[in-house]
Amino acid sequence: MPQYYIWTIGCQMNKAESERLGSYLEQLGYQPTPAADEADLVVLNSCVVRQSAESRVINKLYSLQSLQMSRPGVTLAVTGCLVDSEVDQLKKDFPQVDYRFKPGDYPQWLEKAELRPVLPQHPAPSSFVPIIQGCNNFCAYCIVPYRRGRERSRPLKEITGEVKELVHHGVKEVTLLGQNVDSYGHDLPDKPDLADLLTELNTIEGLARIRFLTNHPKDMSTKLIAAIAYLDKVCELICLPAQSGNNDILKAMRRGYTVERYHQLITQIRSKIPGVALSTDVIVGFPSESNQQFQQTVNLLSELRFDTVHVAVYSPRPRTIASRQFEDNIPLAEKRERLDIIEQLQESIAAEINARLLDQTIEILVEGRKKGKWQGRTRSGKLVFFNNNNDCSGQLTKIRIEKTSPWSLQGKVESNSTN
Ligand code: SF4
């Protein structure tokens, strides 16, 4: 039986695509293998959002090309954000690659096989469901609109049908994915929005939890906040990238909101959704970001106290507005220092937030095992580890928290809510 190996880097959208591609391949008779050097077909699902990710992709491509030279029968395919309109350059740089296809554009050898819709055949208890592809925003630093194209929403009925089928296969939780989920539906005939979609999904029997990411501060509506507060299956976790705590930097980034508006939105969310967990993204070292402007970002994070902060060092990406208009003039050492400051601050904030959960009993959805322990997540997205000799996978389980850290929690089983 032929074997396939998929190497994935990047966002959840890529992980969802890889899951689906794997299912397609299994329908064609391929078996997954964890080792590239045993595979007959190797697919590299790439990300080039940051320079560091692109460098890892390029290194991986070189190593896969050498593998292919030592085993000439291996088929090598590349997908993800590395594959854009400049495919000819990619062909020139990596002539050993047999197939190059854009995200979601499955190559002919898959299409011709007339397979069933692309759904994971052995989905995890918690599965990703893409609802909108692409982005229309053109934030100054971001390569996504150039690589993933303009926004394309999937019809509401198609998504609900897919979620029902996933639930039929044992899925308990879905995470709806989009570069900007707040844009969902504007390009569809009836113009449903994310709140409408959540309302529809909330009625699906057997589905326990619904998550979604990523939101955009300029587009998040009062209607959506009310829906999150009202719908019992929708989890209290919102990912709302701030990117900077300075209005001039936000303007140069073309984010479309001010720091004041961002504060207002967080206040509104916290007042309507008690116990909500908030996650944000921040970029440090954007062109000409002064120490004072950086300090305003630090202040924003200290004041708003997020559960999670993803911080990235600015790196110019080809074709983006920032790379064309601004000089990348903050030294790398300075950028790294700023990143460290934010990571240290966030570590202490997250430690304090998580410490409040000590001795509490919290329901988690068990996703699987890692390093000999079961792991699952709370509705607010916190990672919890525990020991148990039984098979707990896919169960909603009540855990008494015995130990906390900035990154995860540990505890012991109190009871199972479902089997
Ligand atoms: S909203 Fe901005 S940062 Fe997010 S994907 Fe679109 S262009 Fe990129």
CSV table of C-alpha atoms and ligand atoms in Angstrom, one decimal:
chain,number,residue,atom,x,y,z
A,1,MET,CA,0.0,0.0,0.0
A,2,PRO,CA,1.5,3.4,-0.9
A,3,GLN,CA,2.3,5.8,2.0
A,4,TYR,CA,2.0,9.5,2.3
A,5,TYR,CA,3.7,12.1,4.6
A,6,ILE,CA,2.4,15.7,5.0
A,7,TRP,CA,4.7,18.3,6.6
A,8,THR,CA,2.7,21.3,7.8
A,9,ILE,CA,3.7,24.6,9.2
A,10,GLY,CA,1.7,27.7,9.9
A,11,CYS,CA,-1.8,28.6,11.0
A,12,GLN,CA,-4.8,26.4,11.9
A,13,MET,CA,-6.1,26.9,8.3
A,14,ASN,CA,-3.0,25.0,7.0
A,15,LYS,CA,-3.6,22.3,9.6
A,16,ALA,CA,-7.2,21.9,8.5
A,17,GLU,CA,-6.2,21.7,4.9
A,18,SER,CA,-3.6,19.1,5.6
A,19,GLU,CA,-6.2,17.0,7.6
A,20,ARG,CA,-8.5,17.1,4.6
A,21,LEU,CA,-5.8,16.4,2.1
A,22,GLY,CA,-4.8,13.4,4.2
A,23,SER,CA,-8.4,12.1,4.0
A,24,TYR,CA,-8.5,12.5,0.3
A,25,LEU,CA,-5.3,10.5,0.0
A,26,GLU,CA,-6.6,7.8,2.3
A,27,GLN,CA,-9.6,7.5,0.0
A,28,LEU,CA,-7.1,7.0,-2.9
A,29,GLY,CA,-5.6,4.1,-0.9
A,30,TYR,CA,-2.6,5.8,0.7
A,31,GLN,CA,-1.7,5.2,4.3
A,32,PRO,CA,-0.2,7.9,6.5
A,33,THR,CA,3.4,7.5,7.7
A,34,PRO,CA,5.2,9.7,10.3
A,35,ALA,CA,8.5,9.4,8.4
A,36,ALA,CA,9.2,11.3,5.2
A,37,ASP,CA,11.8,8.8,4.1
A,38,GLU,CA,9.3,5.9,4.1
A,39,ALA,CA,6.7,7.8,2.0
A,40,ASP,CA,5.8,7.4,-1.7
A,41,LEU,CA,4.1,10.8,-1.7
A,42,VAL,CA,5.5,13.8,0.3
A,43,VAL,CA,3.4,17.0,0.6
A,44,LEU,CA,4.8,20.2,2.1
A,45,ASN,CA,2.1,22.5,3.3
A,46,SER,CA,3.9,25.8,3.6
A,47,CYS,CA,3.6,29.2,5.4
A,48,VAL,CA,5.4,32.4,4.5
A,49,VAL,CA,3.6,34.8,6.7
A,50,ARG,CA,6.9,35.5,8.5
A,51,GLN,CA,10.5,35.4,7.2
A,52,SER,CA,11.3,32.8,9.9
A,53,ALA,CA,8.5,30.5,8.6
A,54,GLU,CA,9.6,30.9,5.0
A,55,SER,CA,13.2,30.0,5.9
A,56,ARG,CA,12.0,26.8,7.6
A,57,VAL,CA,10.0,25.9,4.5
A,58,ILE,CA,12.9,26.5,2.2
A,59,ASN,CA,15.2,24.4,4.4
A,60,LYS,CA,12.6,21.6,4.4
A,61,LEU,CA,12.3,21.8,0.6
A,62,TYR,CA,16.0,21.4,0.2
A,63,SER,CA,16.1,18.4,2.5
A,64,LEU,CA,13.0,16.8,0.7
A,65,GLN,CA,14.7,17.4,-2.7
A,66,SER,CA,17.8,15.5,-1.5
A,67,LEU,CA,15.5,12.7,-0.2
A,68,GLN,CA,13.9,12.6,-3.6
A,69,MET,CA,17.3,12.4,-5.3
A,70,SER,CA,18.2,9.4,-3.2
A,71,ARG,CA,14.7,7.8,-3.8
A,72,PRO,CA,13.7,8.9,-7.3
A,73,GLY,CA,10.3,7.1,-7.1
A,74,VAL,CA,9.0,9.6,-4.4
A,75,THR,CA,6.5,12.2,-5.6
A,76,LEU,CA,7.0,15.6,-4.0
A,77,ALA,CA,4.2,18.2,-3.9
A,78,VAL,CA,4.1,21.7,-2.4
A,79,THR,CA,1.0,23.6,-1.3
A,80,GLY,CA,0.2,26.5,1.0
A,81,CYS,CA,1.2,30.2,0.9
A,82,LEU,CA,4.5,29.5,-0.9
A,83,VAL,CA,2.6,28.7,-4.0
A,84,ASP,CA,1.3,32.0,-5.5
A,85,SER,CA,1.1,33.5,-8.9
A,86,GLU,CA,4.9,33.3,-9.3
A,87,VAL,CA,4.8,29.5,-9.8
A,88,ASP,CA,7.5,29.8,-12.5
A,89,GLN,CA,10.0,31.1,-10.1
A,90,LEU,CA,9.2,28.2,-7.7
A,91,LYS,CA,9.7,25.8,-10.6
A,92,LYS,CA,13.1,27.3,-11.3
A,93,ASP,CA,14.2,27.3,-7.7
A,94,PHE,CA,13.0,23.8,-6.9
A,95,PRO,CA,12.9,21.8,-10.1
A,96,GLN,CA,12.5,18.4,-8.3
A,97,VAL,CA,9.1,19.3,-7.0
A,98,ASP,CA,6.5,17.4,-9.1
A,99,TYR,CA,3.3,19.3,-8.1
A,100,ARG,CA,2.7,22.8,-6.9
A,101,PHE,CA,-0.9,23.7,-6.0
A,102,LYS,CA,-2.5,26.7,-4.2
A,103,PRO,CA,-4.4,26.1,-0.9
A,104,GLY,CA,-7.7,24.3,-1.6
A,105,ASP,CA,-6.7,23.7,-5.3
A,106,TYR,CA,-6.3,20.0,-5.3
A,107,PRO,CA,-4.3,18.8,-8.2
A,108,GLN,CA,-5.8,16.9,-11.1
A,109,TRP,CA,-4.7,13.5,-9.8
A,110,LEU,CA,-7.0,14.0,-6.8
A,111,GLU,CA,-9.9,15.7,-8.6
A,112,LYS,CA,-10.1,13.0,-11.3
A,113,ALA,CA,-10.5,10.3,-8.7
A,114,GLU,CA,-14.1,11.6,-8.0
A,115,LEU,CA,-13.8,11.3,-4.3
A,116,ARG,CA,-16.3,12.2,-1.6
A,117,PRO,CA,-16.3,15.7,-0.2
A,118,VAL,CA,-13.0,16.5,1.6
A,119,LEU,CA,-13.8,15.7,5.2
A,120,PRO,CA,-11.4,14.1,7.7
A,121,GLN,CA,-12.3,10.4,7.8
A,122,HIS,CA,-11.0,9.9,11.3
A,123,PRO,CA,-11.6,13.3,12.8
A,124,ALA,CA,-10.2,14.3,16.2
A,125,PRO,CA,-12.8,15.1,18.9
A,126,SER,CA,-12.0,18.7,18.2
A,127,SER,CA,-11.9,19.6,14.5
A,128,PHE,CA,-11.2,22.6,12.4
A,129,VAL,CA,-13.8,23.8,9.8
A,130,PRO,CA,-12.7,26.6,7.4
A,131,ILE,CA,-15.6,29.0,6.8
A,132,ILE,CA,-14.0,31.8,4.8
A,133,GLN,CA,-10.8,31.8,2.7
A,134,GLY,CA,-8.6,34.8,1.9
A,135,CYS,CA,-8.7,38.4,3.2
A,136,ASN,CA,-9.7,41.8,1.8
A,137,ASN,CA,-8.0,43.9,4.4
A,138,PHE,CA,-4.4,44.4,3.1
A,139,CYS,CA,-2.9,45.3,6.5
A,140,ALA,CA,0.4,46.9,5.6
A,141,TYR,CA,2.6,44.1,6.9
A,142,CYS,CA,0.6,41.1,5.8
A,143,ILE,CA,1.3,38.8,2.9
A,144,VAL,CA,-2.0,36.8,3.3
A,145,PRO,CA,-4.2,38.7,0.8
A,146,TYR,CA,-1.5,38.3,-1.9
A,147,ARG,CA,-1.1,34.6,-1.3
A,148,ARG,CA,-4.6,33.5,-0.3
A,149,GLY,CA,-6.6,35.9,-2.4
A,150,ARG,CA,-9.8,37.8,-1.7
A,151,GLU,CA,-12.5,36.6,0.7
A,152,ARG,CA,-14.6,33.7,-0.3
A,153,SER,CA,-17.2,32.5,2.2
A,154,ARG,CA,-18.5,28.9,2.2
A,155,PRO,CA,-22.4,28.7,2.0
A,156,LEU,CA,-24.0,28.4,5.4
A,157,LYS,CA,-25.8,25.2,4.5
A,158,GLU,CA,-22.5,23.6,3.3
A,159,ILE,CA,-20.9,24.3,6.6
A,160,THR,CA,-23.8,23.1,8.8
A,161,GLY,CA,-23.9,19.9,6.6
A,162,GLU,CA,-20.2,19.4,7.2
A,163,VAL,CA,-20.4,19.9,10.9
A,164,LYS,CA,-23.4,17.5,11.2
A,165,GLU,CA,-21.3,14.9,9.4
A,166,LEU,CA,-18.3,15.5,11.6
A,167,VAL,CA,-20.5,15.1,14.7
A,168,HIS,CA,-21.8,11.9,13.2
A,169,HIS,CA,-18.2,10.7,13.1
A,170,GLY,CA,-17.7,11.5,16.8
A,171,VAL,CA,-16.6,15.2,16.8
A,172,LYS,CA,-17.7,17.1,19.9
A,173,GLU,CA,-16.1,20.5,19.2
A,174,VAL,CA,-15.5,22.5,16.0
A,175,THR,CA,-13.3,25.6,15.5
A,176,LEU,CA,-14.5,27.7,12.7
A,177,LEU,CA,-11.5,29.2,10.8
A,178,GLY,CA,-11.0,32.3,8.7
A,179,GLN,CA,-8.3,35.0,8.4
A,180,ASN,CA,-11.1,37.3,9.4
A,181,VAL,CA,-14.2,35.4,10.6
A,182,ASP,CA,-16.1,38.7,11.1
A,183,SER,CA,-16.2,39.1,7.3
A,184,TYR,CA,-18.1,35.8,7.0
A,185,GLY,CA,-21.0,35.8,4.6
A,186,HIS,CA,-20.8,39.3,3.1
A,187,ASP,CA,-20.1,37.8,-0.3
A,188,LEU,CA,-22.9,35.3,-0.2
A,189,PRO,CA,-26.4,35.9,-1.7
A,190,ASP,CA,-28.4,36.1,1.6
A,191,LYS,CA,-25.5,37.8,3.4
A,192,PRO,CA,-25.6,35.6,6.6
A,193,ASP,CA,-23.0,36.7,9.2
A,194,LEU,CA,-21.0,34.8,11.8
A,195,ALA,CA,-23.7,35.3,14.4
A,196,ASP,CA,-26.3,33.6,12.1
A,197,LEU,CA,-23.9,30.7,11.4
A,198,LEU,CA,-23.2,30.2,15.2
A,199,THR,CA,-27.0,30.3,15.9
A,200,GLU,CA,-27.5,27.6,13.2
A,201,LEU,CA,-24.6,25.4,14.5
A,202,ASN,CA,-25.8,25.7,18.1
A,203,THR,CA,-28.9,23.6,17.2
A,204,ILE,CA,-26.8,20.6,16.1
A,205,GLU,CA,-27.5,17.7,18.4
A,206,GLY,CA,-24.3,16.0,19.7
A,207,LEU,CA,-22.1,19.0,19.1
A,208,ALA,CA,-20.9,20.3,22.5
A,209,ARG,CA,-18.7,23.3,21.7
A,210,ILE,CA,-18.1,25.8,19.0
A,211,ARG,CA,-15.0,28.0,18.7
A,212,PHE,CA,-13.9,30.4,16.0
A,213,LEU,CA,-10.9,32.5,15.0
A,214,THR,CA,-9.7,35.1,14.1
A,215,ASN,CA,-11.7,38.2,14.8
A,216,HIS,CA,-10.9,41.7,13.6
A,217,PRO,CA,-11.4,44.7,16.0
A,218,LYS,CA,-12.7,46.9,13.2
A,219,ASP,CA,-15.3,44.3,12.1
A,220,MET,CA,-16.5,42.6,15.3
A,221,SER,CA,-20.2,43.5,15.8
A,222,THR,CA,-22.4,44.0,18.8
A,223,LYS,CA,-24.7,41.3,17.3
A,224,LEU,CA,-21.8,38.8,17.4
A,225,ILE,CA,-20.9,39.6,21.0
A,226,ALA,CA,-24.6,39.1,22.0
A,227,ALA,CA,-24.7,35.7,20.1
A,228,ILE,CA,-21.5,34.5,22.0
A,229,ALA,CA,-23.1,35.5,25.3
A,230,TYR,CA,-26.4,33.9,24.5
A,231,LEU,CA,-25.6,30.6,22.7
A,232,ASP,CA,-24.7,27.9,25.1
A,233,LYS,CA,-22.4,25.9,22.9
A,234,VAL,CA,-20.3,28.9,21.8
A,235,CYS,CA,-17.1,29.0,24.0
A,236,GLU,CA,-16.1,32.1,25.9
A,237,LEU,CA,-12.8,32.7,24.1
A,238,ILE,CA,-12.1,35.5,21.6
A,239,CYS,CA,-9.0,36.0,19.6
A,240,LEU,CA,-8.8,39.7,18.9
A,241,PRO,CA,-5.4,40.9,17.5
A,242,ALA,CA,-4.4,44.4,18.8
A,243,GLN,CA,-1.0,44.5,17.0
A,244,SER,CA,0.0,47.8,18.6
A,245,GLY,CA,-0.8,50.1,21.4
A,246,ASN,CA,0.0,53.2,19.5
A,247,ASN,CA,-2.4,55.0,17.1
A,248,ASP,CA,0.3,56.2,14.6
A,249,ILE,CA,1.6,52.6,14.3
A,250,LEU,CA,-1.9,51.2,13.9
A,251,LYS,CA,-2.5,53.8,11.1
A,252,ALA,CA,0.7,52.8,9.4
A,253,MET,CA,-0.3,49.2,9.7
A,254,ARG,CA,-3.7,50.1,8.1
A,255,ARG,CA,-5.6,48.3,10.8
A,256,GLY,CA,-8.7,50.5,10.7
A,257,TYR,CA,-9.2,51.1,14.4
A,258,THR,CA,-7.7,53.2,17.2
A,259,VAL,CA,-6.3,52.1,20.6
A,260,GLU,CA,-9.4,53.9,22.2
A,261,ARG,CA,-11.8,51.8,20.0
A,262,TYR,CA,-9.9,48.6,20.9
A,263,HIS,CA,-10.2,49.4,24.7
A,264,GLN,CA,-13.9,50.1,24.2
A,265,LEU,CA,-14.5,46.8,22.4
A,266,ILE,CA,-12.7,44.8,25.1
A,267,THR,CA,-14.8,46.6,27.8
A,268,GLN,CA,-18.0,45.8,25.9
A,269,ILE,CA,-17.0,42.1,25.5
A,270,ARG,CA,-16.1,41.7,29.1
A,271,SER,CA,-19.3,43.3,30.3
A,272,LYS,CA,-21.5,41.1,28.0
A,273,ILE,CA,-19.7,37.8,28.4
A,274,PRO,CA,-18.7,37.1,32.0
A,275,GLY,CA,-15.6,35.0,32.4
A,276,VAL,CA,-14.5,35.5,28.8
A,277,ALA,CA,-10.9,34.6,27.9
A,278,LEU,CA,-9.1,36.9,25.6
A,279,SER,CA,-6.2,36.3,23.3
A,280,THR,CA,-4.3,38.9,21.2
A,281,ASP,CA,-1.5,39.2,18.7
A,282,VAL,CA,1.2,41.9,18.8
A,283,ILE,CA,3.9,42.8,16.3
A,284,VAL,CA,7.1,44.5,17.7
A,285,GLY,CA,9.6,46.4,15.7
A,286,PHE,CA,7.3,47.7,13.0
A,287,PRO,CA,9.2,50.3,10.9
A,288,SER,CA,10.0,53.4,12.9
A,289,GLU,CA,8.4,52.1,16.1
A,290,SER,CA,10.0,54.2,18.8
A,291,ASN,CA,10.7,53.1,22.3
A,292,GLN,CA,7.8,55.2,23.5
A,293,GLN,CA,5.4,53.7,21.0
A,294,PHE,CA,6.5,50.3,22.0
A,295,GLN,CA,6.0,51.2,25.6
A,296,GLN,CA,2.4,52.1,24.8
A,297,THR,CA,1.9,48.5,23.5
A,298,VAL,CA,3.3,47.2,26.8
A,299,ASN,CA,0.9,49.5,28.6
A,300,LEU,CA,-2.1,48.2,26.6
A,301,LEU,CA,-1.2,44.6,27.5
A,302,SER,CA,-0.6,45.5,31.2
A,303,GLU,CA,-4.0,47.2,31.4
A,304,LEU,CA,-6.1,44.8,29.5
A,305,ARG,CA,-4.5,41.6,30.9
A,306,PHE,CA,-5.0,39.0,28.2
A,307,ASP,CA,-5.1,35.3,28.8
A,308,THR,CA,-2.7,34.7,25.9
A,309,VAL,CA,-0.5,37.0,23.8
A,310,HIS,CA,1.2,35.9,20.6
A,311,VAL,CA,4.0,38.3,19.9
A,312,ALA,CA,6.0,38.4,16.7
A,313,VAL,CA,8.9,40.3,15.4
A,314,TYR,CA,8.2,42.4,12.3
A,315,SER,CA,9.8,41.1,9.2
A,316,PRO,CA,9.2,42.7,5.8
A,317,ARG,CA,7.3,40.4,3.4
A,318,PRO,CA,7.6,40.8,-0.4
A,319,ARG,CA,4.9,42.9,-2.2
A,320,THR,CA,3.3,44.1,1.1
A,321,ILE,CA,2.6,47.8,1.5
A,322,ALA,CA,5.0,48.1,4.5
A,323,SER,CA,7.8,46.5,2.6
A,324,ARG,CA,7.3,48.9,-0.4
A,325,GLN,CA,6.8,52.1,1.7
A,326,PHE,CA,8.9,51.8,4.8
A,327,GLU,CA,12.4,51.0,5.7
A,328,ASP,CA,12.9,48.0,8.1
A,329,ASN,CA,14.8,50.3,10.4
A,330,ILE,CA,14.6,48.7,13.8
A,331,PRO,CA,17.7,46.5,14.5
A,332,LEU,CA,16.9,42.8,15.0
A,333,ALA,CA,18.5,42.9,18.5
A,334,GLU,CA,16.2,45.7,19.5
A,335,LYS,CA,13.1,43.8,18.1
A,336,ARG,CA,14.2,40.7,20.1
A,337,GLU,CA,14.6,42.7,23.2
A,338,ARG,CA,11.0,44.1,22.8
A,339,LEU,CA,9.7,40.6,22.2
A,340,ASP,CA,11.4,39.4,25.4
A,341,ILE,CA,9.9,42.3,27.4
A,342,ILE,CA,6.4,41.3,26.2
A,343,GLU,CA,6.9,37.6,26.7
A,344,GLN,CA,8.1,38.2,30.3
A,345,LEU,CA,5.2,40.5,31.1
A,346,GLN,CA,2.7,38.1,29.7
A,347,GLU,CA,4.2,35.2,31.6
A,348,SER,CA,3.5,36.9,34.8
A,349,ILE,CA,0.0,38.0,33.8
A,350,ALA,CA,-0.9,34.5,32.6
A,351,ALA,CA,0.5,33.0,35.8
A,352,GLU,CA,-1.8,35.2,37.9
A,353,ILE,CA,-4.9,34.5,35.7
A,354,ASN,CA,-4.3,30.8,35.7
A,355,ALA,CA,-3.5,30.6,39.5
A,356,ARG,CA,-7.1,31.7,40.2
A,357,LEU,CA,-8.3,28.4,38.8
A,358,LEU,CA,-6.4,26.4,41.5
A,359,ASP,CA,-8.8,24.1,43.4
A,360,GLN,CA,-11.6,24.8,41.0
A,361,THR,CA,-13.5,22.0,39.1
A,362,ILE,CA,-13.6,22.7,35.3
A,363,GLU,CA,-15.0,20.8,32.4
A,364,ILE,CA,-12.6,19.9,29.7
A,365,LEU,CA,-12.9,18.1,26.3
A,366,VAL,CA,-10.2,15.5,26.2
A,367,GLU,CA,-8.4,15.7,22.9
A,368,GLY,CA,-5.8,12.9,23.3
A,369,ARG,CA,-2.6,11.9,25.0
A,370,LYS,CA,0.7,13.7,25.1
A,371,LYS,CA,3.9,12.6,27.0
A,372,GLY,CA,2.0,9.9,28.8
A,373,LYS,CA,-0.8,12.2,30.1
A,374,TRP,CA,-4.3,12.9,28.8
A,375,GLN,CA,-4.8,16.5,27.6
A,376,GLY,CA,-7.8,18.6,26.9
A,377,ARG,CA,-9.1,22.1,26.9
A,378,THR,CA,-11.5,24.2,29.0
A,379,ARG,CA,-14.2,26.2,27.2
A,380,SER,CA,-11.9,29.2,27.6
A,381,GLY,CA,-9.1,27.3,25.8
A,382,LYS,CA,-6.8,26.5,28.7
A,383,LEU,CA,-4.7,23.4,28.3
A,384,VAL,CA,-5.2,20.8,31.1
A,385,PHE,CA,-3.2,17.6,31.7
A,386,PHE,CA,-4.3,14.7,33.9
A,387,ASN,CA,-3.5,11.0,34.5
A,388,ASN,CA,-6.0,8.2,33.9
A,389,ASN,CA,-5.8,4.6,33.0
A,390,ASN,CA,-9.0,4.6,31.0
A,391,ASP,CA,-9.5,5.7,27.4
A,392,CYS,CA,-10.8,9.3,28.0
A,393,SER,CA,-10.5,10.5,24.4
A,394,GLY,CA,-13.4,12.7,23.2
A,395,GLN,CA,-15.0,12.8,26.7
A,396,LEU,CA,-16.2,15.9,28.5
A,397,THR,CA,-14.6,15.4,31.8
A,398,LYS,CA,-14.6,17.4,35.0
A,399,ILE,CA,-11.2,18.0,36.4
A,400,ARG,CA,-10.2,19.4,39.8
A,401,ILE,CA,-7.2,21.7,39.2
A,402,GLU,CA,-4.2,20.9,41.4
A,403,LYS,CA,-1.4,22.8,39.8
A,404,THR,CA,-1.2,25.9,37.5
A,405,SER,CA,1.5,27.5,35.4
A,406,PRO,CA,1.4,30.4,32.8
A,407,TRP,CA,1.0,27.8,30.0
A,408,SER,CA,-1.2,25.0,31.3
A,409,LEU,CA,-3.0,23.4,34.2
A,410,GLN,CA,-2.8,20.0,35.8
A,411,GLY,CA,-5.5,18.2,37.8
A,412,LYS,CA,-7.3,15.0,38.5
A,413,VAL,CA,-10.7,13.6,37.3
A,414,GLU,CA,-13.8,14.4,39.3
A,415,SER,CA,-16.3,12.9,36.9
A,416,ASN,CA,-17.1,12.3,33.2
A,417,SER,CA,-20.1,14.2,31.7
A,418,THR,CA,-20.3,12.1,28.6
A,419,ASN,CA,-19.0,8.8,27.4
B,1,SF4,S1,-6.9,41.0,8.6
B,1,SF4,FE1,-4.9,41.9,8.1
B,1,SF4,S2,-3.4,40.7,9.3
B,1,SF4,FE2,-5.3,39.5,9.1
B,1,SF4,S3,-5.1,38.2,7.3
B,1,SF4,FE3,-6.1,40.1,6.7
B,1,SF4,S4,-4.5,41.4,5.9
B,1,SF4,FE4,-3.5,39.8,7.2
